[in-house]
Short mmCIF file of C-alpha atoms in Angstrom, two decimals:
data_model
loop_
_atom_site.label_atom_id
_atom_site.label_comp_id
_atom_site.label_asym_id
_atom_site.label_seq_id
_atom_site.Cartn_x
_atom_site.Cartn_y
_atom_site.Cartn_z
CA MET A 1 -172.34 -22.04 41.79
CA GLY A 2 -170.91 -25.17 43.04
CA ARG A 3 -168.96 -25.77 39.84
CA ARG A 4 -167.50 -22.31 39.91
CA SER A 5 -166.26 -22.58 43.46
CA GLY A 6 -164.68 -25.94 42.66
CA PHE A 7 -162.94 -24.53 39.60
CA GLU A 8 -161.71 -21.60 41.58
CA GLY A 9 -160.32 -23.95 44.18
CA PHE A 10 -158.61 -25.93 41.47
CA LEU A 11 -157.04 -22.65 40.16
CA ARG A 12 -155.97 -21.61 43.57
CA ALA A 13 -154.41 -24.97 44.23
CA THR A 14 -152.76 -25.00 40.82
CA GLY A 15 -151.42 -21.45 41.56
CA ARG A 16 -150.03 -22.53 44.91
CA ALA A 17 -148.42 -25.55 43.28
CA ILE A 18 -146.91 -23.41 40.55
CA ALA A 19 -145.76 -20.83 43.02
CA ALA A 20 -144.27 -23.55 45.26
CA ALA A 21 -142.48 -25.05 42.20
CA GLU A 22 -141.13 -21.64 41.36
CA ARG A 23 -140.00 -21.07 44.87
CA GLU A 24 -138.31 -24.49 44.87
CA ARG A 25 -136.70 -23.73 41.50
CA GLN A 26 -135.42 -20.36 42.89
CA ARG A 27 -134.10 -22.13 45.96
CA GLY A 28 -132.28 -24.59 43.67
CA ILE A 29 -130.82 -21.74 41.62
CA ARG A 30 -129.73 -19.97 44.80
CA ALA A 31 -128.22 -23.18 46.17
CA GLN A 32 -126.31 -23.69 42.96
CA LEU A 33 -125.12 -20.10 43.03
CA THR A 34 -124.06 -20.54 46.66
CA GLN A 35 -122.28 -23.78 45.86
CA ALA A 36 -120.61 -22.13 42.86
CA ARG A 37 -119.46 -19.22 45.08
CA GLN A 38 -118.17 -21.73 47.69
CA ILE A 39 -116.27 -23.57 45.01
CA GLU A 40 -114.90 -20.35 43.66
CA ARG A 41 -113.94 -19.21 47.12
CA HIS A 42 -112.28 -22.55 47.82
CA GLN A 43 -110.41 -22.28 44.53
CA ARG A 44 -109.27 -18.78 45.42
CA MET A 45 -108.14 -19.94 48.78
CA ALA A 46 -106.38 -22.94 47.31
CA LEU A 47 -104.70 -20.71 44.80
CA ALA A 48 -103.66 -18.26 47.49
CA GLN A 49 -102.24 -21.10 49.53
CA GLN A 50 -100.43 -22.42 46.55
CA ASN A 51 -99.01 -18.91 45.90
CA ARG A 52 -98.01 -18.73 49.55
CA ASP A 53 -96.47 -22.19 49.41
CA ASP A 54 -94.63 -21.26 46.21
CA ARG A 55 -93.34 -18.07 47.70
CA ALA A 56 -92.26 -20.00 50.86
CA ALA A 57 -90.57 -22.64 48.70
CA GLN A 58 -88.82 -20.00 46.64
CA LYS A 59 -87.76 -18.27 49.79
CA ALA A 60 -86.53 -21.50 51.29
CA ALA A 61 -84.81 -22.38 48.11
CA LYS A 62 -83.15 -19.01 47.95
CA ALA A 63 -82.09 -19.27 51.55
CA GLN A 64 -80.76 -22.83 50.88
CA TYR A 65 -78.86 -21.45 47.83
CA LEU A 66 -77.31 -18.70 49.99
CA VAL A 67 -76.31 -21.32 52.52
CA ASP A 68 -74.83 -23.49 49.81
CA ARG A 69 -72.82 -20.63 48.36
CA GLN A 70 -71.55 -19.66 51.82
CA GLY A 71 -70.64 -23.27 52.29
CA GLU A 72 -68.50 -23.09 49.16
CA VAL A 73 -66.80 -19.97 50.60
CA ASP A 74 -66.22 -21.66 53.90
CA ASP A 75 -64.65 -24.70 52.12
CA LEU A 76 -62.37 -22.48 50.08
CA ASN A 77 -61.28 -20.51 53.20
CA ALA A 78 -60.79 -23.80 55.15
CA GLU A 79 -58.52 -25.06 52.26
CA LEU A 80 -56.56 -21.73 52.49
CA GLN A 81 -56.15 -22.12 56.21
CA ASP A 82 -55.01 -25.74 55.91
CA ARG A 83 -52.47 -24.74 53.30
CA LEU A 84 -51.15 -21.92 55.47
CA GLU A 85 -50.86 -24.13 58.52
CA GLU A 86 -49.06 -26.72 56.46
CA LEU A 87 -46.55 -24.09 55.24
CA GLN A 88 -46.17 -22.51 58.65
CA GLY A 89 -45.62 -25.90 60.23
CA ILE A 90 -42.65 -26.99 58.09
CA LEU A 91 -40.16 -26.77 60.94
CA ALA A 92 -42.49 -27.88 63.67
CA HIS A 93 -43.42 -31.05 61.69
CA THR A 94 -39.97 -32.48 61.87
CA LEU A 95 -39.45 -31.80 65.58
CA SER A 96 -41.90 -34.55 66.47
CA GLN A 97 -40.26 -37.03 64.17
CA ASP A 98 -37.29 -39.32 64.87
CA ASP A 99 -34.97 -38.75 61.87
CA LEU A 100 -32.48 -41.52 62.83
CA ILE A 101 -32.49 -44.35 60.32
CA ASP A 102 -32.71 -47.93 61.74
CA PHE A 103 -30.50 -50.04 59.42
CA ASN A 104 -32.75 -53.06 60.13
CA VAL A 105 -35.54 -51.32 58.24
CA LEU A 106 -33.32 -51.46 55.15
CA ARG A 107 -33.28 -55.21 55.33
CA PRO A 108 -35.90 -57.15 53.29
CA PRO A 109 -38.49 -59.33 55.07
CA ALA A 110 -36.83 -62.55 56.25
CA SER A 111 -39.82 -64.85 56.13
CA PHE A 112 -40.81 -66.82 53.02
CA GLU A 113 -44.28 -68.17 52.52
CA ALA A 114 -44.84 -71.72 53.66
CA PHE A 115 -45.29 -74.42 51.07
CA LYS A 116 -49.01 -74.99 50.58
CA PRO A 117 -49.78 -77.73 47.96
CA PRO A 118 -53.31 -77.67 46.45
CA PRO A 119 -55.81 -79.63 48.50
CA GLU A 120 -56.52 -81.95 45.50
CA LEU A 121 -52.94 -83.28 45.86
CA ALA A 122 -53.55 -84.59 49.36
CA PRO A 123 -53.13 -88.52 49.58
CA GLY A 124 -56.41 -90.37 48.97
CA ARG A 125 -57.87 -93.41 50.75
CA ALA A 126 -57.38 -96.71 48.93
CA PRO A 127 -60.49 -98.56 47.90
CA LEU A 128 -61.66 -101.18 50.37
CA ALA A 129 -62.04 -104.78 49.32
CA PRO A 130 -65.64 -105.83 48.87
CA LYS A 131 -67.35 -107.89 51.62
CA MET A 132 -69.82 -110.52 50.39
CA PRO A 133 -70.98 -112.91 53.18
CA THR A 134 -71.32 -116.62 52.16
CA PRO A 135 -75.00 -117.75 51.87
CA SER A 136 -76.21 -119.50 54.89
CA GLY A 137 -79.35 -121.03 56.22
CA LEU A 138 -82.24 -121.48 53.84
CA ARG A 139 -80.47 -119.25 51.17
CA LYS A 140 -77.78 -121.91 51.00
CA LEU A 141 -80.37 -124.47 50.05
CA ILE A 142 -81.58 -122.54 46.99
CA PRO A 143 -80.29 -124.33 43.87
CA GLY A 144 -77.26 -122.52 42.33
CA ALA A 145 -76.81 -120.15 45.26
CA THR A 146 -73.28 -121.18 45.93
CA LYS A 147 -72.34 -120.86 42.34
CA ARG A 148 -73.86 -117.44 41.91
CA HIS A 149 -72.09 -116.25 45.13
CA ALA A 150 -68.81 -117.47 43.79
CA ALA A 151 -69.29 -115.69 40.43
CA ALA A 152 -70.27 -112.39 42.19
CA LEU A 153 -67.39 -112.68 44.48
CA ALA A 154 -65.03 -113.14 41.52
CA LYS A 155 -66.55 -110.10 39.70
CA ALA A 156 -66.32 -108.00 42.85
CA GLY A 157 -62.67 -108.90 43.29
CA SER A 158 -61.90 -108.04 39.63
CA ASP A 159 -63.69 -104.73 39.89
CA HIS A 160 -61.78 -103.95 43.10
CA GLN A 161 -58.51 -104.76 41.44
CA SER A 162 -59.33 -102.38 38.61
CA GLU A 163 -60.40 -99.72 41.09
CA VAL A 164 -57.15 -100.18 43.10
CA ALA A 165 -55.10 -99.91 39.83
CA ARG A 166 -56.84 -96.62 38.93
CA PHE A 167 -56.38 -95.31 42.49
CA ASN A 168 -52.67 -96.14 42.42
CA GLN A 169 -52.27 -94.50 39.03
CA ALA A 170 -54.04 -91.33 40.19
CA GLU A 171 -51.91 -91.29 43.39
CA ALA A 172 -48.75 -91.62 41.40
CA ALA A 173 -49.78 -88.64 39.25
CA LYS A 174 -50.53 -86.56 42.34
CA ARG A 175 -47.21 -87.52 43.89
CA GLU A 176 -45.43 -86.49 40.63
CA LYS A 177 -47.21 -83.16 40.53
CA PHE A 178 -46.53 -82.64 44.21
CA ALA A 179 -42.85 -83.28 43.77
CA LYS A 180 -42.67 -80.90 40.91
CA LEU A 181 -44.45 -78.13 42.86
CA LYS A 182 -42.21 -78.77 45.84
CA ALA A 183 -39.06 -78.55 43.70
CA GLU A 184 -40.24 -75.24 42.20
CA TYR A 185 -41.02 -73.97 45.69
CA ASP A 186 -37.58 -75.05 47.00
CA GLN A 187 -35.94 -73.27 44.02
CA ARG A 188 -37.85 -70.05 44.73
CA LYS A 189 -37.06 -70.25 48.42
CA SER A 190 -33.35 -70.86 47.68
CA LEU A 191 -33.27 -67.84 45.29
CA PHE A 192 -35.06 -65.81 48.04
CA GLU A 193 -32.58 -66.82 50.67
CA THR A 194 -29.61 -66.09 48.41
CA GLU A 195 -31.07 -62.64 47.66
CA LEU A 196 -31.80 -62.13 51.29
CA ARG A 197 -28.23 -62.90 52.19
CA ARG A 198 -26.93 -60.62 49.49
CA ARG A 199 -29.10 -57.71 50.50
CA ASN A 200 -28.34 -58.20 54.17
CA ALA A 201 -24.64 -58.26 53.31
CA GLU A 202 -25.15 -54.99 51.41
CA VAL A 203 -26.83 -53.51 54.42
CA ASP A 204 -24.05 -54.74 56.75
CA GLU A 205 -21.43 -53.35 54.40
CA PHE A 206 -23.19 -50.02 54.13
CA GLN A 207 -23.63 -49.87 57.89
CA ALA A 208 -20.02 -50.62 58.52
CA ALA A 209 -18.94 -48.02 55.90
CA TYR A 210 -21.13 -45.41 57.47
CA ARG A 211 -19.83 -46.21 60.95
CA ALA A 212 -16.28 -45.89 59.54
CA LYS A 213 -17.30 -42.44 58.17
CA GLU A 214 -16.44 -43.29 54.58
CA PRO A 215 -17.49 -40.22 52.47
CA ASP A 216 -19.63 -42.13 50.02
CA ALA A 217 -21.52 -43.87 52.85
CA VAL A 218 -21.99 -40.64 54.83
CA VAL A 219 -23.45 -39.01 51.70
CA ALA A 220 -25.75 -41.94 50.90
CA TYR A 221 -27.00 -42.09 54.45
CA SER A 222 -27.57 -38.29 54.54
CA GLU A 223 -29.42 -38.51 51.25
CA MET A 224 -31.72 -41.15 52.75
CA VAL A 225 -32.42 -38.96 55.72
CA LEU A 226 -33.51 -36.01 53.49
CA ALA A 227 -35.42 -38.20 51.02
CA ARG A 228 -37.50 -39.63 53.85
CA SER A 229 -38.42 -36.07 55.04
CA GLU A 230 -42.16 -35.37 54.44
CA TYR A 231 -42.94 -32.04 52.88
CA PRO A 232 -46.17 -30.73 51.35
CA THR A 233 -46.53 -32.39 47.95
CA GLU A 234 -47.43 -29.29 45.98
CA GLY A 235 -44.54 -26.93 44.96
CA PHE A 236 -41.80 -28.57 46.95
CA PRO A 237 -39.21 -30.21 44.57
CA GLN A 238 -37.25 -31.90 47.33
CA LYS A 239 -34.22 -32.05 45.11
CA PHE A 240 -30.77 -31.73 46.65
CA ARG A 241 -27.06 -32.46 46.17
CA ILE A 242 -24.78 -33.51 49.02
CA ALA A 243 -21.03 -33.56 49.38
CA TYR A 244 -18.89 -34.52 52.37
CA ARG A 245 -15.49 -33.24 53.45
CA SER A 246 -13.93 -35.95 55.53
CA ASP A 247 -10.97 -33.76 56.64
CA SER A 248 -13.29 -31.33 58.41
CA SER A 249 -16.22 -33.73 58.89
CA GLU A 250 -18.43 -31.23 57.11
CA LEU A 251 -21.53 -32.03 55.06
CA ILE A 252 -22.52 -29.54 52.34
CA VAL A 253 -26.04 -29.60 51.03
CA GLU A 254 -27.32 -27.72 48.07
CA TYR A 255 -31.11 -27.83 48.36
CA ASP A 256 -33.73 -26.68 45.88
CA LEU A 257 -36.29 -24.46 47.54
CA PRO A 258 -39.91 -23.92 46.48
CA GLU A 259 -40.79 -20.80 44.51
CA VAL A 260 -42.77 -18.02 46.10
CA GLN A 261 -45.79 -19.26 44.17
CA VAL A 262 -46.30 -22.01 46.81
CA ILE A 263 -47.93 -19.37 48.96
CA PRO A 264 -51.54 -18.84 48.08
CA GLN A 265 -52.12 -15.47 46.49
CA GLN A 266 -55.59 -15.30 47.99
CA ALA A 267 -55.96 -14.13 51.64
CA GLU A 268 -59.61 -15.07 51.85
CA TYR A 269 -62.78 -15.65 49.90
CA ARG A 270 -66.22 -14.02 50.30
CA TYR A 271 -69.65 -14.30 48.74
CA VAL A 272 -71.05 -11.14 47.12
CA LYS A 273 -74.78 -11.51 47.23
CA THR A 274 -75.62 -8.70 44.81
CA LYS A 275 -73.33 -10.26 42.17
CA ASP A 276 -74.05 -13.88 43.07
CA SER A 277 -70.30 -14.52 42.84
CA ILE A 278 -67.44 -15.74 45.03
CA GLU A 279 -64.55 -13.23 45.05
CA ALA A 280 -61.08 -13.56 46.37
CA LYS A 281 -59.22 -10.95 48.44
CA SER A 282 -55.61 -10.83 47.43
CA ARG A 283 -52.90 -11.45 50.02
CA LYS A 284 -50.78 -8.38 50.82
CA PRO A 285 -47.21 -8.46 49.23
CA THR A 286 -45.69 -7.82 52.65
CA GLU A 287 -47.47 -10.84 54.00
CA ILE A 288 -46.26 -12.96 51.03
CA LYS A 289 -42.71 -11.73 51.65
CA GLN A 290 -42.85 -12.67 55.35
CA LEU A 291 -44.40 -16.07 54.70
CA TYR A 292 -41.84 -16.92 52.01
CA GLN A 293 -38.95 -15.86 54.27
CA ASP A 294 -40.35 -18.01 56.96
CA ILE A 295 -40.57 -21.05 54.60
CA VAL A 296 -36.98 -20.50 53.37
CA ALA A 297 -35.68 -20.27 56.95
CA SER A 298 -37.84 -23.27 57.99
CA ILE A 299 -36.34 -25.55 55.36
CA ALA A 300 -32.78 -24.47 56.23
CA LEU A 301 -33.22 -25.12 59.92
CA ARG A 302 -35.24 -28.21 59.33
CA THR A 303 -32.61 -29.75 57.00
CA LEU A 304 -29.74 -29.07 59.52
CA HIS A 305 -31.92 -30.50 62.32
CA GLU A 306 -32.69 -33.69 60.44
CA LEU A 307 -29.06 -34.28 59.38
CA PHE A 308 -27.66 -33.68 62.92
CA GLU A 309 -30.35 -35.68 64.69
CA ALA A 310 -29.86 -38.64 62.39
CA ASP A 311 -26.04 -38.57 62.65
CA GLN A 312 -25.74 -41.76 64.66
CA ALA A 313 -22.03 -42.21 63.47
CA ASP A 314 -21.08 -38.81 64.73
CA ALA A 315 -19.69 -38.13 61.24
CA LEU A 316 -20.86 -34.58 61.08
CA ALA A 317 -18.94 -31.84 62.99
CA LEU A 318 -20.25 -29.19 60.58
CA ALA A 319 -22.96 -28.85 58.01
CA THR A 320 -23.50 -26.18 55.43
CA PHE A 321 -26.84 -25.55 53.76
CA ASN A 322 -27.25 -23.57 50.55
CA GLY A 323 -30.88 -22.95 49.62
CA MET A 324 -31.29 -22.45 45.88
CA VAL A 325 -34.23 -21.32 43.71
CA ASP A 326 -34.54 -22.54 40.16
CA THR A 327 -36.77 -20.24 38.23
CA HIS A 328 -36.70 -17.74 35.39
CA ASP A 329 -35.94 -14.04 35.64
CA PRO A 330 -39.12 -12.03 34.94
CA ALA A 331 -37.04 -9.19 33.59
CA SER A 332 -34.98 -11.18 31.06
CA GLY A 333 -36.95 -14.41 30.75
CA ARG A 334 -33.78 -16.42 31.18
CA ASP A 335 -33.48 -19.43 33.54
CA VAL A 336 -31.66 -18.60 36.70
CA ARG A 337 -30.49 -20.40 39.80
CA VAL A 338 -29.83 -18.20 42.81
CA ALA A 339 -28.97 -18.77 46.37
CA VAL A 340 -31.33 -17.10 48.84
CA VAL A 341 -29.92 -18.55 52.07
CA SER A 342 -26.54 -20.02 53.14
CA VAL A 343 -25.80 -21.18 56.67
CA ARG A 344 -23.03 -23.14 58.24
CA SER A 345 -23.25 -24.51 61.79
CA SER A 346 -21.48 -26.92 64.02
CA LYS A 347 -23.41 -29.87 65.28
CA ALA A 348 -22.51 -29.09 68.91
CA GLU A 349 -23.83 -25.51 68.60
CA PHE A 350 -26.95 -26.37 66.61
CA LEU A 351 -28.16 -29.09 69.02
CA THR A 352 -28.31 -26.47 71.77
CA LEU A 353 -31.03 -24.57 69.95
CA ARG A 354 -34.62 -24.97 71.05
CA LEU A 355 -36.14 -24.83 67.56
CA GLU A 356 -39.72 -24.96 68.77
CA LYS A 357 -39.30 -21.49 70.27
CA VAL A 358 -36.99 -19.66 67.89
CA GLU A 359 -37.76 -16.89 65.52
CA LYS A 360 -36.51 -18.59 62.37
CA VAL A 361 -34.75 -15.78 60.44
CA ALA A 362 -33.28 -14.34 63.60
CA CYS A 363 -31.94 -17.87 64.57
CA LEU A 364 -30.27 -18.16 61.11
CA ARG A 365 -28.63 -14.74 61.35
CA ASN A 366 -27.36 -15.70 64.78
CA LEU A 367 -25.72 -18.73 63.24
CA GLY A 368 -23.90 -16.36 60.86
CA ALA A 369 -26.14 -17.17 57.99
CA GLN A 370 -26.35 -15.18 54.71
CA VAL A 371 -30.13 -14.69 54.38
CA SER A 372 -31.72 -12.79 51.50
CA ASN A 373 -33.87 -9.88 52.57
CA ARG A 374 -36.12 -10.40 49.49
CA PRO A 375 -36.08 -14.04 48.53
CA ASP A 376 -39.44 -13.49 46.91
CA GLU A 377 -37.73 -11.12 44.42
CA LEU A 378 -34.75 -13.54 43.98
CA GLN A 379 -32.37 -11.26 45.83
CA ALA A 380 -29.27 -13.51 45.96
CA VAL A 381 -26.72 -14.06 48.65
CA LYS A 382 -23.23 -15.43 48.32
CA PRO A 383 -23.06 -19.03 49.46
CA ILE A 384 -20.61 -19.61 52.38
CA VAL A 385 -19.30 -22.66 50.45
CA GLU A 386 -19.86 -23.03 46.74
CA PHE A 387 -21.08 -26.60 46.15
CA ASP A 388 -19.06 -27.03 43.04
CA MET A 389 -15.93 -25.95 44.84
CA VAL A 390 -16.51 -28.90 47.18
CA ASP A 391 -17.39 -31.33 44.36
CA ARG A 392 -13.98 -30.84 42.66
CA ARG A 393 -12.13 -32.98 45.11
CA PHE A 394 -8.47 -33.82 45.56
CA ILE A 395 -6.84 -36.21 43.07
CA GLU A 396 -4.95 -38.72 45.09
CA GLN A 397 -1.58 -40.28 44.17
CA GLY A 398 -1.99 -43.22 41.88
CA ASP A 399 -4.72 -41.58 39.84
CA ALA A 400 -4.14 -41.66 36.06
CA LEU A 401 -4.21 -37.90 35.90
CA SER A 402 -1.27 -37.62 38.26
CA ALA A 403 1.06 -38.50 35.44
CA LEU A 404 -0.07 -35.62 33.19
CA GLU A 405 2.31 -32.73 33.20
CA THR A 406 -0.68 -30.44 32.26
CA ARG A 407 -2.18 -31.02 35.60
CA PRO A 408 0.43 -29.93 38.19
CA ASN A 409 0.47 -31.03 41.72
CA LEU A 410 0.17 -27.91 43.91
CA MET A 411 1.93 -29.74 46.78
CA GLU A 412 5.13 -29.86 44.66
CA LEU A 413 5.35 -26.06 44.29
CA THR A 414 7.89 -24.14 46.25
CA PRO A 415 6.63 -21.56 48.71
CA SER A 416 7.49 -18.73 46.38
CA ASP A 417 5.77 -20.49 43.47
CA PHE A 418 2.68 -21.05 45.50
CA GLU A 419 2.87 -17.36 46.52
CA VAL A 420 2.90 -16.30 42.85
CA LEU A 421 0.05 -18.75 42.06
CA VAL A 422 -2.24 -17.34 44.70
CA SER A 423 -1.45 -13.72 43.75
CA ASN A 424 -2.00 -14.41 40.07
CA LEU A 425 -5.28 -16.13 40.81
CA PHE A 426 -6.75 -13.23 42.63
CA SER A 427 -5.44 -10.86 39.99
CA ARG A 428 -7.38 -12.87 37.43
CA MET A 429 -10.44 -12.57 39.64
CA GLY A 430 -10.37 -8.79 39.32
CA LEU A 431 -8.36 -7.77 42.45
CA ASP A 432 -5.36 -5.50 42.43
CA THR A 433 -3.03 -7.84 44.23
CA LYS A 434 0.37 -7.00 45.91
CA LEU A 435 2.63 -9.61 47.34
CA THR A 436 4.19 -9.23 50.76
CA ARG A 437 7.01 -11.06 52.41
CA SER A 438 6.56 -14.84 52.94
CA SER A 439 6.03 -16.20 56.39
CA LYS A 440 8.43 -18.60 58.04
CA ASP A 441 6.08 -21.56 57.64
CA GLY A 442 5.94 -21.27 53.84
CA GLY A 443 2.52 -19.46 53.75
CA VAL A 444 2.07 -16.33 51.75
CA ASP A 445 0.63 -12.95 52.64
CA ALA A 446 -0.73 -10.58 50.05
CA ILE A 447 -2.61 -7.34 50.11
CA ALA A 448 -5.30 -6.90 47.52
CA PHE A 449 -7.66 -4.03 46.62
CA ASP A 450 -11.15 -4.46 45.34
CA THR A 451 -11.54 -1.31 43.19
CA ARG A 452 -15.36 -1.51 42.97
CA PRO A 453 -17.14 1.50 44.44
CA VAL A 454 -19.10 0.99 47.65
CA LEU A 455 -18.52 -2.79 47.62
CA GLY A 456 -14.76 -2.68 47.28
CA GLY A 457 -11.91 -2.02 49.69
CA LYS A 458 -8.79 -3.53 51.11
CA VAL A 459 -8.43 -7.34 51.22
CA VAL A 460 -5.82 -9.33 53.20
CA ILE A 461 -5.01 -12.74 51.67
CA GLN A 462 -3.02 -15.47 53.38
CA ALA A 463 -2.11 -18.81 51.90
CA LYS A 464 -1.29 -22.05 53.76
CA ARG A 465 0.30 -24.85 51.66
CA TYR A 466 -0.62 -27.45 54.33
CA ARG A 467 -1.09 -31.13 54.33
CA ASP A 468 -3.00 -31.22 57.61
CA THR A 469 -6.22 -29.59 58.64
CA VAL A 470 -5.87 -25.81 59.31
CA GLY A 471 -6.79 -24.92 62.88
CA VAL A 472 -8.42 -21.87 64.31
CA SER A 473 -5.04 -20.21 65.23
CA ALA A 474 -4.46 -19.45 61.55
CA VAL A 475 -7.84 -17.86 61.30
CA ARG A 476 -7.17 -15.77 64.32
CA ASP A 477 -3.83 -14.62 62.85
CA LEU A 478 -5.56 -13.62 59.66
CA TYR A 479 -8.19 -11.63 61.64
CA GLY A 480 -5.36 -9.87 63.54
CA THR A 481 -3.63 -8.94 60.29
CA MET A 482 -7.00 -7.53 59.00
CA LEU A 483 -7.25 -5.28 62.02
CA ASN A 484 -3.66 -4.18 61.74
CA GLU A 485 -4.03 -3.42 58.11
CA GLY A 486 -7.44 -1.83 58.35
CA ALA A 487 -8.76 -4.22 55.80
CA ASN A 488 -12.44 -4.83 54.86
CA LYS A 489 -12.10 -8.48 54.32
CA GLY A 490 -9.73 -11.48 54.79
CA ILE A 491 -9.29 -14.51 52.73
CA LEU A 492 -7.48 -17.57 53.88
CA VAL A 493 -6.43 -20.15 51.11
CA CYS A 494 -5.19 -23.66 51.91
CA THR A 495 -4.37 -26.84 50.14
CA SER A 496 -6.08 -28.98 52.83
CA GLY A 497 -9.22 -28.20 54.80
CA TYR A 498 -10.35 -26.44 58.00
CA GLY A 499 -11.50 -27.66 61.37
CA PRO A 500 -14.83 -26.90 62.97
CA ASP A 501 -13.31 -24.24 65.25
CA ALA A 502 -11.89 -22.38 62.23
CA TYR A 503 -15.40 -22.10 60.76
CA ASN A 504 -17.00 -21.16 64.06
CA PHE A 505 -14.50 -18.30 64.53
CA SER A 506 -14.98 -16.89 61.01
CA LYS A 507 -18.76 -17.17 60.73
CA ASP A 508 -19.64 -13.82 62.07
CA LYS A 509 -16.54 -12.01 60.66
CA PRO A 510 -15.68 -10.81 57.10
CA ILE A 511 -13.50 -13.76 56.54
CA GLU A 512 -13.71 -16.21 53.70
CA LEU A 513 -12.08 -19.69 54.01
CA ILE A 514 -11.13 -21.49 50.73
CA ASP A 515 -9.97 -25.01 51.17
CA GLY A 516 -8.02 -27.20 48.65
CA GLY A 517 -11.12 -28.23 46.66
CA GLY A 518 -12.12 -24.62 46.41
CA LEU A 519 -8.69 -23.48 45.24
CA LEU A 520 -8.74 -26.12 42.47
CA TYR A 521 -12.22 -24.95 41.40
CA LEU A 522 -11.10 -21.26 41.35
CA LEU A 523 -7.99 -22.15 39.42
CA ARG A 524 -10.02 -23.93 36.77
CA GLU A 525 -12.76 -21.32 36.53
CA HIS A 526 -10.73 -18.14 36.62
CA ALA A 527 -7.16 -19.17 35.45
CA GLY A 528 -8.05 -22.07 33.18
CA THR A 529 -5.60 -24.29 35.05
CA VAL A 530 -6.65 -27.80 35.84
CA ALA A 531 -4.45 -28.65 38.79
CA ARG A 532 -4.44 -31.37 41.47
CA ILE A 533 -3.49 -31.80 45.14
CA ALA A 534 -1.79 -35.08 45.77
CA VAL A 535 -1.06 -35.45 49.41
#
């Protein structure tokens, strides 16, 4: 009985132990499952956070991309705006500049670098003689001390003499090299000073010639003025030709204008998000036309302003500006050169203008200018003065050509011969010309008819075979004759030139003034006659 109850106790204990172990095992399994679920949950949370971070990064990157693309658009629009401000400020730019040329600026620098020999050529210090004190005291009693001292002293003296000889030789070599370098320097300085005197003499000569209003000097000075003018670099050729009429103190400028392509064809840029592209909005043709007209007018007014402001010799009473465009005709493909603006103004009148406030095209028209209504389409105007008519100047007495019978002197013609010459010339030019009676002063009047429809009409022609400058009274007489005859146009031809008052009177009237140079040009171009005017 006792053994049974003991065994039963053992079984119960064993069962409890097994049950406890099982419960512990189950708790371990549940703990592992819990830990696995926690790990899985943490992984899901980490993945979700990573996804959120990725989406946020993508969103931020996309936002930054949009910002960058808009930045590109802003940069392009800023460049457009800068270009427009540059084009619209062509006239204003020069108003803040002093266009007068200081002749001293043309002189080369007067200073020449000082002579600086290399440091190694500086004089050295001669070797010092050795100092060997005579033995004294107990040292003097040492056997042979005196003899050894004498030998050492003799050797030191010999060594010193050798050292001095080497030093003197080195110094002589340095002095020789120094002298050579100094001679070369003196030669360069002499050449510099000679060139300096030559160039200063050229500047003095140029300045004196300009002050004396010599034509070549006036032209050269004016070319310098226009060459120094700062324009936008892109699209502006800044090419020009200049001539000077000393009889009327008139400067004629033929200036190459930029083409209409200098104006940006894009009005603005914008970013299209749906296409992820930057697109340009085209500028309106009317805006391009207005901008180009403004540029053409600005260059014309600016050129006259610069020339008159810089005219320190008071050599310019008048200036004529012909603005030309060199391009090709899109209809024919041929190269063409057309004038799109032509203006003549007196210095006195022009300097009264307040250019910072004017409306440019209106200002030009008020000056009597010929201004193209469509310069962007190369609609040409007739220059007030053809440059080539000015360039064919008088041939003075003493020229080799004066002896050639094939080149007659117009000043030797009789009044009636000159009358026939002018009449024949305009007949060759396509006018139906009829001579009238000659005036007492030897001039000639003729009535001509331009038979072209719309553009044609009656033309009064007067000729003045003058040696002196033609004044305003002759132009007034021509205008009176025009009114009496009911003519559409008047032409005054002379063998000399015209004064400023004559040009001012005719600028807003249908009157054309042809001077001696222009007459020679027309005779050559339309009659094949190469004449001369020897005054």
